[in-house]
Amino acid sequence: MGPRRPPTAETPVIRTARIDDPLARPLLDELRREYTERYGSLGDSELSSVPAAHFAPPDGLLLLLVLDGRPVAGGAYRRHDARTAEVKRMWTASDSRRRGHARTVLAALERAAARAGYTRMHLTTGPRQPEARALYLAAGYTPGFDPAADPETLGPLPFDKVLAPAAPEDAPAAPAVRARAGTATRAGRADR
């Protein structure tokens, strides 16, 4: 196998970050604004409800998809229970939607969670987020609700997915090395 090409301006890069990383701020600010537009004050309380430490290794992780030096999508997981990671903070910048970025981030989160030893992903999304609902259904998540029902009558919409085992190249790293903030990958895979 030949040497890997360095990322170009058109190559999206997945990198780990902390919730308080300045690179994550534009996405989280837009997420807060849109949650507030869709849900009023409930949106702000949702974003404030989880301490930043929950999204840090070894139990959690935040990933950003960076294109041309700018974050265009991101997502995180935190520990839900010993075998389950909970997806949170999935977001795509409004000017970068419909390009598969969220699906790329979600797949990278799933691989990272499997490497961390999780066997299942869980999440809830709001009834006023039809694009999120469509993403999770398309990505193989099982709805914990009747998809034919009016989402507004259901409240938060739960989804679950059994994770594929980590591939040999994705075997868990030593805890001190696993998912260090600032580590960059291309297409969700570590550069080797």
Short mmCIF file of C-alpha atoms in Angstrom, two decimals:
data_model
loop_
_atom_site.label_atom_id
_atom_site.label_comp_id
_atom_site.label_asym_id
_atom_site.label_seq_id
_atom_site.Cartn_x
_atom_site.Cartn_y
_atom_site.Cartn_z
CA MET A 1 0.00 0.00 0.00
CA GLY A 2 1.43 3.39 -1.01
CA PRO A 3 1.67 6.48 1.15
CA ARG A 4 -1.56 8.31 1.87
CA ARG A 5 -2.11 11.66 0.26
CA PRO A 6 -2.42 14.56 2.68
CA PRO A 7 -5.94 16.01 2.87
CA THR A 8 -6.70 18.59 0.20
CA ALA A 9 -9.06 21.53 0.38
CA GLU A 10 -11.87 19.25 -0.80
CA THR A 11 -11.07 16.35 1.56
CA PRO A 12 -13.24 16.37 4.67
CA VAL A 13 -11.31 15.59 7.84
CA ILE A 14 -12.85 14.07 10.96
CA ARG A 15 -11.17 15.26 14.13
CA THR A 16 -11.85 14.83 17.80
CA ALA A 17 -12.47 17.89 19.89
CA ARG A 18 -13.71 19.00 23.27
CA ILE A 19 -17.07 20.69 23.71
CA ASP A 20 -15.24 23.90 24.67
CA ASP A 21 -12.91 23.75 21.63
CA PRO A 22 -13.19 27.03 19.67
CA LEU A 23 -13.50 24.97 16.47
CA ALA A 24 -16.72 23.41 17.81
CA ARG A 25 -18.25 26.74 18.86
CA PRO A 26 -19.80 27.78 15.49
CA LEU A 27 -21.66 24.47 15.15
CA LEU A 28 -22.84 24.46 18.77
CA ASP A 29 -23.96 28.10 18.51
CA GLU A 30 -26.00 27.33 15.39
CA LEU A 31 -27.42 24.22 17.06
CA ARG A 32 -28.51 26.35 20.04
CA ARG A 33 -30.17 28.93 17.75
CA GLU A 34 -32.07 26.30 15.77
CA TYR A 35 -33.16 24.39 18.90
CA THR A 36 -34.46 27.68 20.32
CA GLU A 37 -36.37 28.41 17.08
CA ARG A 38 -37.93 24.94 17.10
CA TYR A 39 -38.46 24.37 20.82
CA GLY A 40 -38.21 27.72 22.60
CA SER A 41 -36.46 27.65 25.98
CA LEU A 42 -36.45 23.84 25.99
CA GLY A 43 -33.73 23.92 23.34
CA ASP A 44 -31.35 25.90 25.52
CA SER A 45 -32.02 23.71 28.55
CA GLU A 46 -31.29 20.57 26.48
CA LEU A 47 -27.89 21.90 25.46
CA SER A 48 -27.07 22.92 29.03
CA SER A 49 -28.27 19.64 30.57
CA VAL A 50 -25.15 17.54 29.95
CA PRO A 51 -21.80 18.48 31.51
CA ALA A 52 -18.96 18.87 28.99
CA ALA A 53 -16.96 16.14 30.79
CA HIS A 54 -19.55 13.56 29.64
CA PHE A 55 -18.32 14.04 26.06
CA ALA A 56 -14.67 13.36 26.92
CA PRO A 57 -12.80 10.05 26.73
CA PRO A 58 -12.87 7.40 27.92
CA ASP A 59 -16.70 7.38 28.16
CA GLY A 60 -17.55 9.98 25.52
CA LEU A 61 -16.31 11.68 22.39
CA LEU A 62 -17.00 14.72 20.20
CA LEU A 63 -16.18 14.54 16.49
CA LEU A 64 -16.09 17.39 14.00
CA LEU A 65 -16.08 17.10 10.22
CA VAL A 66 -13.83 19.90 9.00
CA LEU A 67 -13.78 21.08 5.38
CA ASP A 68 -11.50 23.89 4.20
CA GLY A 69 -10.55 24.53 7.83
CA ARG A 70 -14.17 25.06 8.88
CA PRO A 71 -16.36 22.68 10.89
CA VAL A 72 -19.36 21.72 8.74
CA ALA A 73 -20.79 18.87 10.86
CA GLY A 74 -20.31 17.29 14.22
CA GLY A 75 -21.69 14.91 16.76
CA ALA A 76 -20.91 13.37 20.09
CA TYR A 77 -21.65 10.42 22.27
CA ARG A 78 -21.62 9.89 26.00
CA ARG A 79 -21.99 6.86 28.22
CA HIS A 80 -25.64 5.82 28.61
CA ASP A 81 -24.82 2.57 30.43
CA ALA A 82 -21.93 0.08 30.45
CA ARG A 83 -22.74 -1.22 26.94
CA THR A 84 -24.60 1.74 25.42
CA ALA A 85 -23.37 5.07 24.06
CA GLU A 86 -25.90 7.89 23.66
CA VAL A 87 -25.63 10.08 20.57
CA LYS A 88 -25.90 13.81 21.28
CA ARG A 89 -25.14 17.12 19.55
CA MET A 90 -25.48 15.84 15.97
CA TRP A 91 -25.42 18.88 13.75
CA THR A 92 -24.63 20.05 10.23
CA ALA A 93 -24.05 23.71 9.41
CA SER A 94 -27.07 25.11 7.57
CA ASP A 95 -25.01 25.96 4.47
CA SER A 96 -23.54 22.43 4.29
CA ARG A 97 -26.62 20.22 4.51
CA ARG A 98 -27.74 17.51 2.07
CA ARG A 99 -24.15 16.46 1.33
CA GLY A 100 -23.87 13.35 3.53
CA HIS A 101 -21.82 15.05 6.25
CA ALA A 102 -24.13 14.01 9.11
CA ARG A 103 -24.13 10.41 7.92
CA THR A 104 -20.30 10.48 7.79
CA VAL A 105 -20.10 11.81 11.35
CA LEU A 106 -22.68 9.32 12.63
CA ALA A 107 -20.78 6.39 11.07
CA ALA A 108 -17.52 7.65 12.61
CA LEU A 109 -19.21 7.95 16.01
CA GLU A 110 -20.49 4.38 15.70
CA ARG A 111 -17.00 3.06 14.87
CA ALA A 112 -15.45 5.02 17.73
CA ALA A 113 -18.08 3.78 20.19
CA ALA A 114 -17.46 0.17 19.09
CA ARG A 115 -13.70 0.70 19.57
CA ALA A 116 -14.44 2.05 23.06
CA GLY A 117 -16.28 -1.18 23.89
CA TYR A 118 -19.88 -0.10 23.43
CA THR A 119 -22.20 -2.58 21.71
CA ARG A 120 -25.24 -0.36 21.22
CA MET A 121 -26.11 3.25 20.37
CA HIS A 122 -29.14 5.06 21.77
CA LEU A 123 -30.47 8.52 21.03
CA THR A 124 -33.54 10.67 21.18
CA THR A 125 -34.44 13.40 18.76
CA GLY A 126 -37.18 15.97 18.92
CA PRO A 127 -40.49 15.72 17.09
CA ARG A 128 -39.70 18.93 15.16
CA GLN A 129 -36.56 17.51 13.55
CA PRO A 130 -37.79 15.48 10.57
CA GLU A 131 -34.33 15.57 8.97
CA ALA A 132 -32.81 13.91 12.05
CA ARG A 133 -35.54 11.30 12.12
CA ALA A 134 -34.88 10.50 8.44
CA LEU A 135 -31.11 10.29 9.05
CA TYR A 136 -31.43 7.78 11.88
CA LEU A 137 -33.93 5.62 10.01
CA ALA A 138 -31.67 5.61 6.91
CA ALA A 139 -28.65 4.72 9.08
CA GLY A 140 -30.36 1.59 10.40
CA TYR A 141 -31.58 2.81 13.78
CA THR A 142 -34.68 1.14 15.15
CA PRO A 143 -37.38 3.58 16.27
CA GLY A 144 -38.77 3.05 19.76
CA PHE A 145 -42.07 4.59 18.64
CA ASP A 146 -44.64 4.15 15.89
CA PRO A 147 -43.13 5.94 12.86
CA ALA A 148 -46.63 6.35 11.39
CA ALA A 149 -47.83 8.37 14.40
CA ASP A 150 -47.80 12.18 14.46
CA PRO A 151 -44.38 13.03 16.00
CA GLU A 152 -45.84 16.04 17.81
CA THR A 153 -48.04 13.72 19.87
CA LEU A 154 -45.10 11.51 20.88
CA GLY A 155 -42.59 13.91 22.41
CA PRO A 156 -38.94 12.85 22.25
CA LEU A 157 -38.37 10.13 19.65
CA PRO A 158 -36.06 7.30 20.84
CA PHE A 159 -33.88 5.26 18.49
CA ASP A 160 -31.49 2.35 19.10
CA LYS A 161 -28.93 0.46 17.05
CA VAL A 162 -26.80 -2.58 17.73
CA LEU A 163 -23.24 -1.76 16.72
CA ALA A 164 -21.12 -3.92 14.49
CA PRO A 165 -18.08 -5.23 16.37
CA ALA A 166 -14.96 -3.12 15.97
CA ALA A 167 -12.96 -4.21 12.93
CA PRO A 168 -9.44 -5.51 13.69
CA GLU A 169 -7.98 -2.18 12.54
CA ASP A 170 -10.44 -0.47 14.88
CA ALA A 171 -9.52 -2.57 17.94
CA PRO A 172 -9.59 -0.60 21.19
CA ALA A 173 -6.51 1.48 21.78
CA ALA A 174 -4.91 1.88 25.17
CA PRO A 175 -7.09 4.17 27.32
CA ALA A 176 -4.43 6.89 27.43
CA VAL A 177 -4.22 6.96 23.62
CA ARG A 178 -7.85 6.37 22.66
CA ALA A 179 -9.57 9.39 21.12
CA ARG A 180 -7.24 12.16 22.20
CA ALA A 181 -8.67 15.61 21.54
CA GLY A 182 -7.22 17.13 18.39
CA THR A 183 -6.52 13.83 16.64
CA ALA A 184 -7.42 14.12 12.96
CA THR A 185 -8.62 11.36 10.67
CA ARG A 186 -9.68 11.26 7.04
CA ALA A 187 -13.08 9.81 6.22
CA GLY A 188 -13.41 8.70 9.83
CA ARG A 189 -10.30 6.48 9.83
CA ALA A 190 -7.05 7.27 11.54
CA ASP A 191 -4.12 8.15 9.34
CA ARG A 192 -1.49 5.47 9.75
#
